[in-house]
């Protein structure tokens, strides 16, 4: 099968599996990440086919949608085999997806340029205007509050309190989203991230102001 047909089939597959998701991994997340991956790949001189295919399949293995991480990865591997993706490209895509799904980030970085591109694309979709929207959508799905100014700082919470969803949407900005701009791999993504970061800072400062009726 030629590369264009493989990408078209992967698009249909991702759309079919993730169409109904409301936890922030819906099909449109995949669509945005794939578009970003294509743009960054072009700017950074990465292999566009591997980047696009990995972006399209990157959330199929998510543990929320599968019995286990391993079962999810097996689903992707089976798909690549059925669609006769070349052995080295298939192995490369599997490496990217498995590294991304292991909550990583702090551990070993992505080994290849294509991995760094797809990881940047996924992280960019968690910040900026879209990132703000996804954070609140996810929080609603989980039953978290928008914000709780009386909440204890995380260091003072017991593990129990933390686990039982005492976090809020606004908290997630401080514990993760505002840290992402410094974790971009490629120069092109760093530029996009800086702009998206400013959008979040502006949003948070407005939110805190409006919270106390000062704006
Ligand atoms: P991905 O694997 O696509 O990077 P995650 O599974 O970590 O994303 O999260 C999906 C979306 O939900 C992201 O936009 C993220 O910011 C948001 N999210 C994840 N955890 C939380 C949380 N505890 N509170 C609010 N939003 C969250
Ligand atoms: Ni994702």
PDB file of C-alpha atoms and ligand atoms in Angstrom:
ATOM      1  CA  UNK A   1       0.000   0.000   0.000  1.00  0.00           C
ATOM      2  CA  UNK A   2       1.366   3.458  -0.810  1.00  0.00           C
ATOM      3  CA  UNK A   3       2.044   5.976   1.947  1.00  0.00           C
ATOM      4  CA  UNK A   4      -0.856   8.227   1.141  1.00  0.00           C
ATOM      5  CA  UNK A   5      -3.335   5.344   1.394  1.00  0.00           C
ATOM      6  CA  UNK A   6      -1.814   4.233   4.704  1.00  0.00           C
ATOM      7  CA  UNK A   7      -2.252   7.746   6.120  1.00  0.00           C
ATOM      8  CA  UNK A   8      -5.842   7.902   4.854  1.00  0.00           C
ATOM      9  CA  UNK A   9      -6.631   4.549   6.492  1.00  0.00           C
ATOM     10  CA  UNK A  10      -4.923   5.580   9.737  1.00  0.00           C
ATOM     11  CA  UNK A  11      -7.052   8.740   9.749  1.00  0.00           C
ATOM     12  CA  UNK A  12     -10.227   6.690   9.350  1.00  0.00           C
ATOM     13  CA  UNK A  13      -9.094   4.285  12.096  1.00  0.00           C
ATOM     14  CA  UNK A  14      -8.259   7.057  14.591  1.00  0.00           C
ATOM     15  CA  UNK A  15     -11.505   8.836  13.817  1.00  0.00           C
ATOM     16  CA  UNK A  16     -13.516   5.685  14.318  1.00  0.00           C
ATOM     17  CA  UNK A  17     -11.874   4.772  17.659  1.00  0.00           C
ATOM     18  CA  UNK A  18     -11.768   8.272  19.191  1.00  0.00           C
ATOM     19  CA  UNK A  19     -14.887   9.954  17.778  1.00  0.00           C
ATOM     20  CA  UNK A  20     -16.874   9.490  21.004  1.00  0.00           C
ATOM     21  CA  UNK A  21     -14.137  10.344  23.515  1.00  0.00           C
ATOM     22  CA  UNK A  22     -14.798  13.262  25.835  1.00  0.00           C
ATOM     23  CA  UNK A  23     -11.698  13.064  28.025  1.00  0.00           C
ATOM     24  CA  UNK A  24      -9.578  15.358  25.875  1.00  0.00           C
ATOM     25  CA  UNK A  25      -8.408  12.712  23.409  1.00  0.00           C
ATOM     26  CA  UNK A  26     -11.188  13.096  20.928  1.00  0.00           C
ATOM     27  CA  UNK A  27     -10.635  12.867  17.187  1.00  0.00           C
ATOM     28  CA  UNK A  28     -10.110  16.619  16.834  1.00  0.00           C
ATOM     29  CA  UNK A  29      -7.150  16.431  19.230  1.00  0.00           C
ATOM     30  CA  UNK A  30      -5.632  13.854  16.871  1.00  0.00           C
ATOM     31  CA  UNK A  31      -6.416  16.062  13.895  1.00  0.00           C
ATOM     32  CA  UNK A  32      -4.715  19.109  15.473  1.00  0.00           C
ATOM     33  CA  UNK A  33      -1.681  17.131  16.607  1.00  0.00           C
ATOM     34  CA  UNK A  34      -1.314  15.621  13.130  1.00  0.00           C
ATOM     35  CA  UNK A  35      -1.464  19.045  11.450  1.00  0.00           C
ATOM     36  CA  UNK A  36       1.082  20.428  13.921  1.00  0.00           C
ATOM     37  CA  UNK A  37       3.342  17.396  13.465  1.00  0.00           C
ATOM     38  CA  UNK A  38       3.254  17.899   9.695  1.00  0.00           C
ATOM     39  CA  UNK A  39       4.175  21.590  10.029  1.00  0.00           C
ATOM     40  CA  UNK A  40       6.978  20.989  12.542  1.00  0.00           C
ATOM     41  CA  UNK A  41       8.330  18.043  10.512  1.00  0.00           C
ATOM     42  CA  UNK A  42       8.540  20.288   7.480  1.00  0.00           C
ATOM     43  CA  UNK A  43      10.334  23.048   9.411  1.00  0.00           C
ATOM     44  CA  UNK A  44      12.750  20.679  11.137  1.00  0.00           C
ATOM     45  CA  UNK A  45      13.448  18.357   8.198  1.00  0.00           C
ATOM     46  CA  UNK A  46      11.941  15.260   9.832  1.00  0.00           C
ATOM     47  CA  UNK A  47      10.388  12.332   7.936  1.00  0.00           C
ATOM     48  CA  UNK A  48       6.801  13.510   7.323  1.00  0.00           C
ATOM     49  CA  UNK A  49       5.328  10.020   6.880  1.00  0.00           C
ATOM     50  CA  UNK A  50       6.604   8.665  10.205  1.00  0.00           C
ATOM     51  CA  UNK A  51       5.582  11.876  12.030  1.00  0.00           C
ATOM     52  CA  UNK A  52       2.078  11.887  10.606  1.00  0.00           C
ATOM     53  CA  UNK A  53       1.473   8.192  11.133  1.00  0.00           C
ATOM     54  CA  UNK A  54       2.721   8.328  14.732  1.00  0.00           C
ATOM     55  CA  UNK A  55       0.593  11.431  15.410  1.00  0.00           C
ATOM     56  CA  UNK A  56      -2.524   9.755  13.995  1.00  0.00           C
ATOM     57  CA  UNK A  57      -2.048   6.616  16.090  1.00  0.00           C
ATOM     58  CA  UNK A  58      -0.559   8.156  19.244  1.00  0.00           C
ATOM     59  CA  UNK A  59      -3.632   7.975  21.486  1.00  0.00           C
ATOM     60  CA  UNK A  60      -5.053   4.658  20.257  1.00  0.00           C
ATOM     61  CA  UNK A  61      -2.972   2.904  22.911  1.00  0.00           C
ATOM     62  CA  UNK A  62      -4.085   5.219  25.745  1.00  0.00           C
ATOM     63  CA  UNK A  63      -4.722   3.243  28.904  1.00  0.00           C
ATOM     64  CA  UNK A  64      -8.118   4.905  29.393  1.00  0.00           C
ATOM     65  CA  UNK A  65      -9.334   3.245  26.190  1.00  0.00           C
ATOM     66  CA  UNK A  66      -7.751  -0.168  26.675  1.00  0.00           C
ATOM     67  CA  UNK A  67      -7.483  -2.924  29.239  1.00  0.00           C
ATOM     68  CA  UNK A  68      -3.841  -2.066  29.707  1.00  0.00           C
ATOM     69  CA  UNK A  69      -1.051  -0.067  28.145  1.00  0.00           C
ATOM     70  CA  UNK A  70       0.369  -3.286  26.664  1.00  0.00           C
ATOM     71  CA  UNK A  71      -2.991  -4.253  25.117  1.00  0.00           C
ATOM     72  CA  UNK A  72      -3.285  -0.761  23.606  1.00  0.00           C
ATOM     73  CA  UNK A  73       0.175  -0.964  22.068  1.00  0.00           C
ATOM     74  CA  UNK A  74      -0.631  -4.406  20.671  1.00  0.00           C
ATOM     75  CA  UNK A  75      -3.687  -2.920  18.935  1.00  0.00           C
ATOM     76  CA  UNK A  76      -1.450  -0.380  17.172  1.00  0.00           C
ATOM     77  CA  UNK A  77       1.141  -3.018  16.289  1.00  0.00           C
ATOM     78  CA  UNK A  78      -1.552  -5.248  14.763  1.00  0.00           C
ATOM     79  CA  UNK A  79      -2.876  -2.336  12.718  1.00  0.00           C
ATOM     80  CA  UNK A  80       0.583  -1.546  11.329  1.00  0.00           C
ATOM     81  CA  UNK A  81       1.104  -5.207  10.403  1.00  0.00           C
ATOM     82  CA  UNK A  82      -2.296  -5.498   8.693  1.00  0.00           C
ATOM     83  CA  UNK A  83      -1.608  -2.383   6.669  1.00  0.00           C
ATOM     84  CA  UNK A  84       1.806  -3.656   5.634  1.00  0.00           C
ATOM     85  CA  UNK A  85       3.769  -0.699   6.916  1.00  0.00           C
ATOM     86  CA  UNK A  86       7.484  -1.352   6.271  1.00  0.00           C
ATOM     87  CA  UNK A  87       9.296  -3.010   9.174  1.00  0.00           C
ATOM     88  CA  UNK A  88      11.651  -0.157  10.040  1.00  0.00           C
ATOM     89  CA  UNK A  89       8.937   2.491   9.787  1.00  0.00           C
ATOM     90  CA  UNK A  90       6.564   0.396  11.837  1.00  0.00           C
ATOM     91  CA  UNK A  91       9.217  -0.113  14.539  1.00  0.00           C
ATOM     92  CA  UNK A  92       9.927   3.606  14.541  1.00  0.00           C
ATOM     93  CA  UNK A  93       6.230   4.504  14.970  1.00  0.00           C
ATOM     94  CA  UNK A  94       5.871   1.940  17.774  1.00  0.00           C
ATOM     95  CA  UNK A  95       8.910   3.357  19.551  1.00  0.00           C
ATOM     96  CA  UNK A  96       7.477   6.881  19.399  1.00  0.00           C
ATOM     97  CA  UNK A  97       4.024   5.869  20.619  1.00  0.00           C
ATOM     98  CA  UNK A  98       5.277   3.712  23.462  1.00  0.00           C
ATOM     99  CA  UNK A  99       7.693   6.389  24.678  1.00  0.00           C
ATOM    100  CA  UNK A 100       4.912   8.994  24.553  1.00  0.00           C
ATOM    101  CA  UNK A 101       2.371   6.946  26.404  1.00  0.00           C
ATOM    102  CA  UNK A 102       4.635   6.041  29.278  1.00  0.00           C
ATOM    103  CA  UNK A 103       3.737   9.260  31.074  1.00  0.00           C
ATOM    104  CA  UNK A 104       7.365  10.109  30.354  1.00  0.00           C
ATOM    105  CA  UNK A 105       8.813  13.500  29.942  1.00  0.00           C
ATOM    106  CA  UNK A 106      11.130  13.437  32.887  1.00  0.00           C
ATOM    107  CA  UNK A 107      12.811  10.219  31.953  1.00  0.00           C
ATOM    108  CA  UNK A 108      14.787   9.585  28.825  1.00  0.00           C
ATOM    109  CA  UNK A 109      13.934  11.925  25.981  1.00  0.00           C
ATOM    110  CA  UNK A 110      12.840  10.903  22.523  1.00  0.00           C
ATOM    111  CA  UNK A 111      15.625   9.113  20.655  1.00  0.00           C
ATOM    112  CA  UNK A 112      14.810  10.372  17.159  1.00  0.00           C
ATOM    113  CA  UNK A 113      13.965  13.705  15.562  1.00  0.00           C
ATOM    114  CA  UNK A 114      10.574  12.309  14.466  1.00  0.00           C
ATOM    115  CA  UNK A 115       9.804  11.362  18.081  1.00  0.00           C
ATOM    116  CA  UNK A 116      10.721  14.839  19.268  1.00  0.00           C
ATOM    117  CA  UNK A 117       8.467  16.372  16.608  1.00  0.00           C
ATOM    118  CA  UNK A 118       5.400  14.312  17.536  1.00  0.00           C
ATOM    119  CA  UNK A 119       5.946  14.860  21.256  1.00  0.00           C
ATOM    120  CA  UNK A 120       6.159  18.618  20.661  1.00  0.00           C
ATOM    121  CA  UNK A 121       2.956  18.551  18.615  1.00  0.00           C
ATOM    122  CA  UNK A 122       1.112  16.688  21.401  1.00  0.00           C
ATOM    123  CA  UNK A 123       2.428  19.073  24.056  1.00  0.00           C
ATOM    124  CA  UNK A 124       1.534  22.156  21.997  1.00  0.00           C
ATOM    125  CA  UNK A 125      -2.059  20.956  21.877  1.00  0.00           C
ATOM    126  CA  UNK A 126      -2.130  21.024  25.694  1.00  0.00           C
ATOM    127  CA  UNK A 127      -1.303  24.754  25.851  1.00  0.00           C
ATOM    128  CA  UNK A 128      -2.619  28.020  24.396  1.00  0.00           C
ATOM    129  CA  UNK A 129      -6.307  28.644  23.719  1.00  0.00           C
ATOM    130  CA  UNK A 130      -6.947  25.026  22.795  1.00  0.00           C
ATOM    131  CA  UNK A 131      -5.026  23.862  25.869  1.00  0.00           C
ATOM    132  CA  UNK A 132      -7.224  26.042  28.091  1.00  0.00           C
ATOM    133  CA  UNK A 133     -10.364  24.568  26.523  1.00  0.00           C
ATOM    134  CA  UNK A 134      -9.085  20.994  26.892  1.00  0.00           C
ATOM    135  CA  UNK A 135      -8.134  21.531  30.523  1.00  0.00           C
ATOM    136  CA  UNK A 136     -11.640  22.679  31.452  1.00  0.00           C
ATOM    137  CA  UNK A 137     -13.274  19.974  29.341  1.00  0.00           C
ATOM    138  CA  UNK A 138     -11.189  17.311  31.073  1.00  0.00           C
ATOM    139  CA  UNK A 139     -11.912  18.797  34.504  1.00  0.00           C
ATOM    140  CA  UNK A 140     -15.649  18.728  33.856  1.00  0.00           C
ATOM    141  CA  UNK A 141     -15.381  15.143  32.701  1.00  0.00           C
ATOM    142  CA  UNK A 142     -13.564  14.296  35.943  1.00  0.00           C
ATOM    143  CA  UNK A 143     -15.887  16.348  38.148  1.00  0.00           C
ATOM    144  CA  UNK A 144     -13.243  18.847  39.294  1.00  0.00           C
ATOM    145  CA  UNK A 145     -13.936  22.439  40.276  1.00  0.00           C
ATOM    146  CA  UNK A 146     -12.868  25.348  38.079  1.00  0.00           C
ATOM    147  CA  UNK A 147     -10.786  26.790  40.905  1.00  0.00           C
ATOM    148  CA  UNK A 148     -10.652  26.772  44.688  1.00  0.00           C
ATOM    149  CA  UNK A 149      -8.659  29.644  46.161  1.00  0.00           C
ATOM    150  CA  UNK A 150      -8.944  28.095  49.634  1.00  0.00           C
ATOM    151  CA  UNK A 151      -7.434  24.842  48.538  1.00  0.00           C
ATOM    152  CA  UNK A 152      -4.402  23.591  50.407  1.00  0.00           C
ATOM    153  CA  UNK A 153      -1.174  23.669  48.441  1.00  0.00           C
ATOM    154  CA  UNK A 154      -0.417  20.250  47.008  1.00  0.00           C
ATOM    155  CA  UNK A 155       2.587  19.740  49.329  1.00  0.00           C
ATOM    156  CA  UNK A 156       0.202  19.904  52.307  1.00  0.00           C
ATOM    157  CA  UNK A 157      -2.315  17.405  50.969  1.00  0.00           C
ATOM    158  CA  UNK A 158      -2.288  13.783  52.028  1.00  0.00           C
ATOM    159  CA  UNK A 159      -1.873  11.240  49.240  1.00  0.00           C
ATOM    160  CA  UNK A 160      -5.554  10.310  49.848  1.00  0.00           C
ATOM    161  CA  UNK A 161      -6.781  13.870  49.375  1.00  0.00           C
ATOM    162  CA  UNK A 162      -4.723  14.212  46.240  1.00  0.00           C
ATOM    163  CA  UNK A 163      -5.947  10.964  44.761  1.00  0.00           C
ATOM    164  CA  UNK A 164      -9.574  11.721  45.498  1.00  0.00           C
ATOM    165  CA  UNK A 165      -9.732  14.451  42.946  1.00  0.00           C
ATOM    166  CA  UNK A 166      -9.085  17.423  45.184  1.00  0.00           C
ATOM    167  CA  UNK A 167      -7.330  19.087  42.308  1.00  0.00           C
ATOM    168  CA  UNK A 168      -8.931  21.790  40.166  1.00  0.00           C
ATOM    169  CA  UNK A 169      -8.688  22.913  36.569  1.00  0.00           C
ATOM    170  CA  UNK A 170      -6.712  26.033  37.550  1.00  0.00           C
ATOM    171  CA  UNK A 171      -4.323  23.881  39.560  1.00  0.00           C
ATOM    172  CA  UNK A 172      -3.482  21.878  36.479  1.00  0.00           C
ATOM    173  CA  UNK A 173      -2.018  25.008  34.872  1.00  0.00           C
ATOM    174  CA  UNK A 174       0.456  25.393  37.728  1.00  0.00           C
ATOM    175  CA  UNK A 175       1.292  21.731  38.065  1.00  0.00           C
ATOM    176  CA  UNK A 176       1.732  21.045  34.362  1.00  0.00           C
ATOM    177  CA  UNK A 177       0.589  23.372  31.582  1.00  0.00           C
ATOM    178  CA  UNK A 178       2.767  26.364  32.486  1.00  0.00           C
ATOM    179  CA  UNK A 179       5.816  24.088  32.591  1.00  0.00           C
ATOM    180  CA  UNK A 180       5.438  22.759  29.062  1.00  0.00           C
ATOM    181  CA  UNK A 181       7.000  25.640  27.140  1.00  0.00           C
ATOM    182  CA  UNK A 182      10.390  24.795  28.648  1.00  0.00           C
ATOM    183  CA  UNK A 183      10.016  21.170  27.670  1.00  0.00           C
ATOM    184  CA  UNK A 184       9.708  21.631  23.915  1.00  0.00           C
ATOM    185  CA  UNK A 185      12.326  19.767  21.873  1.00  0.00           C
ATOM    186  CA  UNK A 186      12.469  21.638  18.568  1.00  0.00           C
ATOM    187  CA  UNK A 187      13.193  25.287  17.826  1.00  0.00           C
ATOM    188  CA  UNK A 188      10.021  25.711  15.817  1.00  0.00           C
ATOM    189  CA  UNK A 189       7.835  24.326  18.617  1.00  0.00           C
ATOM    190  CA  UNK A 190       9.597  26.563  21.155  1.00  0.00           C
ATOM    191  CA  UNK A 191       8.479  29.600  19.166  1.00  0.00           C
ATOM    192  CA  UNK A 192       4.863  28.445  18.962  1.00  0.00           C
ATOM    193  CA  UNK A 193       4.933  27.499  22.642  1.00  0.00           C
ATOM    194  CA  UNK A 194       6.108  30.958  23.744  1.00  0.00           C
ATOM    195  CA  UNK A 195       3.069  32.567  22.136  1.00  0.00           C
ATOM    196  CA  UNK A 196       0.668  29.950  23.500  1.00  0.00           C
ATOM    197  CA  UNK A 197       2.221  30.351  26.954  1.00  0.00           C
ATOM    198  CA  UNK A 198       1.479  34.082  26.929  1.00  0.00           C
ATOM    199  CA  UNK A 199      -2.159  33.348  26.101  1.00  0.00           C
ATOM    200  CA  UNK A 200      -2.421  31.151  29.218  1.00  0.00           C
ATOM    201  CA  UNK A 201      -0.718  33.695  31.463  1.00  0.00           C
ATOM    202  CA  UNK A 202      -3.041  36.416  30.237  1.00  0.00           C
ATOM    203  CA  UNK A 203      -6.035  34.130  30.761  1.00  0.00           C
ATOM    204  CA  UNK A 204      -4.985  33.213  34.321  1.00  0.00           C
ATOM    205  CA  UNK A 205      -4.333  36.774  35.325  1.00  0.00           C
ATOM    206  CA  UNK A 206      -7.793  37.771  34.056  1.00  0.00           C
ATOM    207  CA  UNK A 207      -9.355  34.814  35.824  1.00  0.00           C
ATOM    208  CA  UNK A 208      -7.762  35.643  39.189  1.00  0.00           C
ATOM    209  CA  UNK A 209      -8.771  39.300  38.768  1.00  0.00           C
ATOM    210  CA  UNK A 210     -12.371  38.483  37.895  1.00  0.00           C
ATOM    211  CA  UNK A 211     -12.507  35.950  40.718  1.00  0.00           C
ATOM    212  CA  UNK A 212     -12.235  38.695  43.299  1.00  0.00           C
ATOM    213  CA  UNK A 213     -14.397  41.099  41.328  1.00  0.00           C
ATOM    214  CA  UNK A 214     -11.502  43.387  40.537  1.00  0.00           C
ATOM    215  CA  UNK A 215     -11.827  43.358  36.766  1.00  0.00           C
TER     216      UNK A 215
HETATM  217  P1  LIG B   1      -2.021  13.812  26.234  1.00  0.00           P
HETATM  218  O1  LIG B   1      -1.736  12.368  26.468  1.00  0.00           O
HETATM  219  O2  LIG B   1      -2.822  14.072  24.994  1.00  0.00           O
HETATM  220  O3  LIG B   1      -0.828  14.709  26.312  1.00  0.00           O
HETATM  221  P2  LIG B   1      -3.315  13.811  28.891  1.00  0.00           P
HETATM  222  O4  LIG B   1      -3.938  12.474  28.905  1.00  0.00           O
HETATM  223  O5  LIG B   1      -2.229  14.076  29.866  1.00  0.00           O
HETATM  224  O6  LIG B   1      -2.902  14.300  27.430  1.00  0.00           O
HETATM  225  O7  LIG B   1      -4.447  14.896  29.101  1.00  0.00           O
HETATM  226  C1  LIG B   1      -5.465  15.142  28.147  1.00  0.00           C
HETATM  227  C2  LIG B   1      -5.955  16.575  28.331  1.00  0.00           C
HETATM  228  O8  LIG B   1      -6.547  16.721  29.612  1.00  0.00           O
HETATM  229  C3  LIG B   1      -4.827  17.612  28.293  1.00  0.00           C
HETATM  230  O9  LIG B   1      -5.254  18.749  27.607  1.00  0.00           O
HETATM  231  C4  LIG B   1      -4.549  17.923  29.755  1.00  0.00           C
HETATM  232  O10 LIG B   1      -4.127  19.232  29.990  1.00  0.00           O
HETATM  233  C5  LIG B   1      -5.878  17.678  30.387  1.00  0.00           C
HETATM  234  N1  LIG B   1      -5.682  17.169  31.749  1.00  0.00           N
HETATM  235  C6  LIG B   1      -4.991  16.069  32.119  1.00  0.00           C
HETATM  236  N2  LIG B   1      -4.992  15.938  33.462  1.00  0.00           N
HETATM  237  C7  LIG B   1      -5.711  16.983  33.943  1.00  0.00           C
HETATM  238  C8  LIG B   1      -6.110  17.423  35.252  1.00  0.00           C
HETATM  239  N3  LIG B   1      -5.775  16.759  36.354  1.00  0.00           N
HETATM  240  N4  LIG B   1      -6.855  18.541  35.356  1.00  0.00           N
HETATM  241  C9  LIG B   1      -7.225  19.226  34.241  1.00  0.00           C
HETATM  242  N5  LIG B   1      -6.898  18.878  32.990  1.00  0.00           N
HETATM  243  C10 LIG B   1      -6.157  17.761  32.830  1.00  0.00           C
HETATM  244 NI1  LIG B   2      -2.386  13.272  22.696  1.00  0.00          NI
END
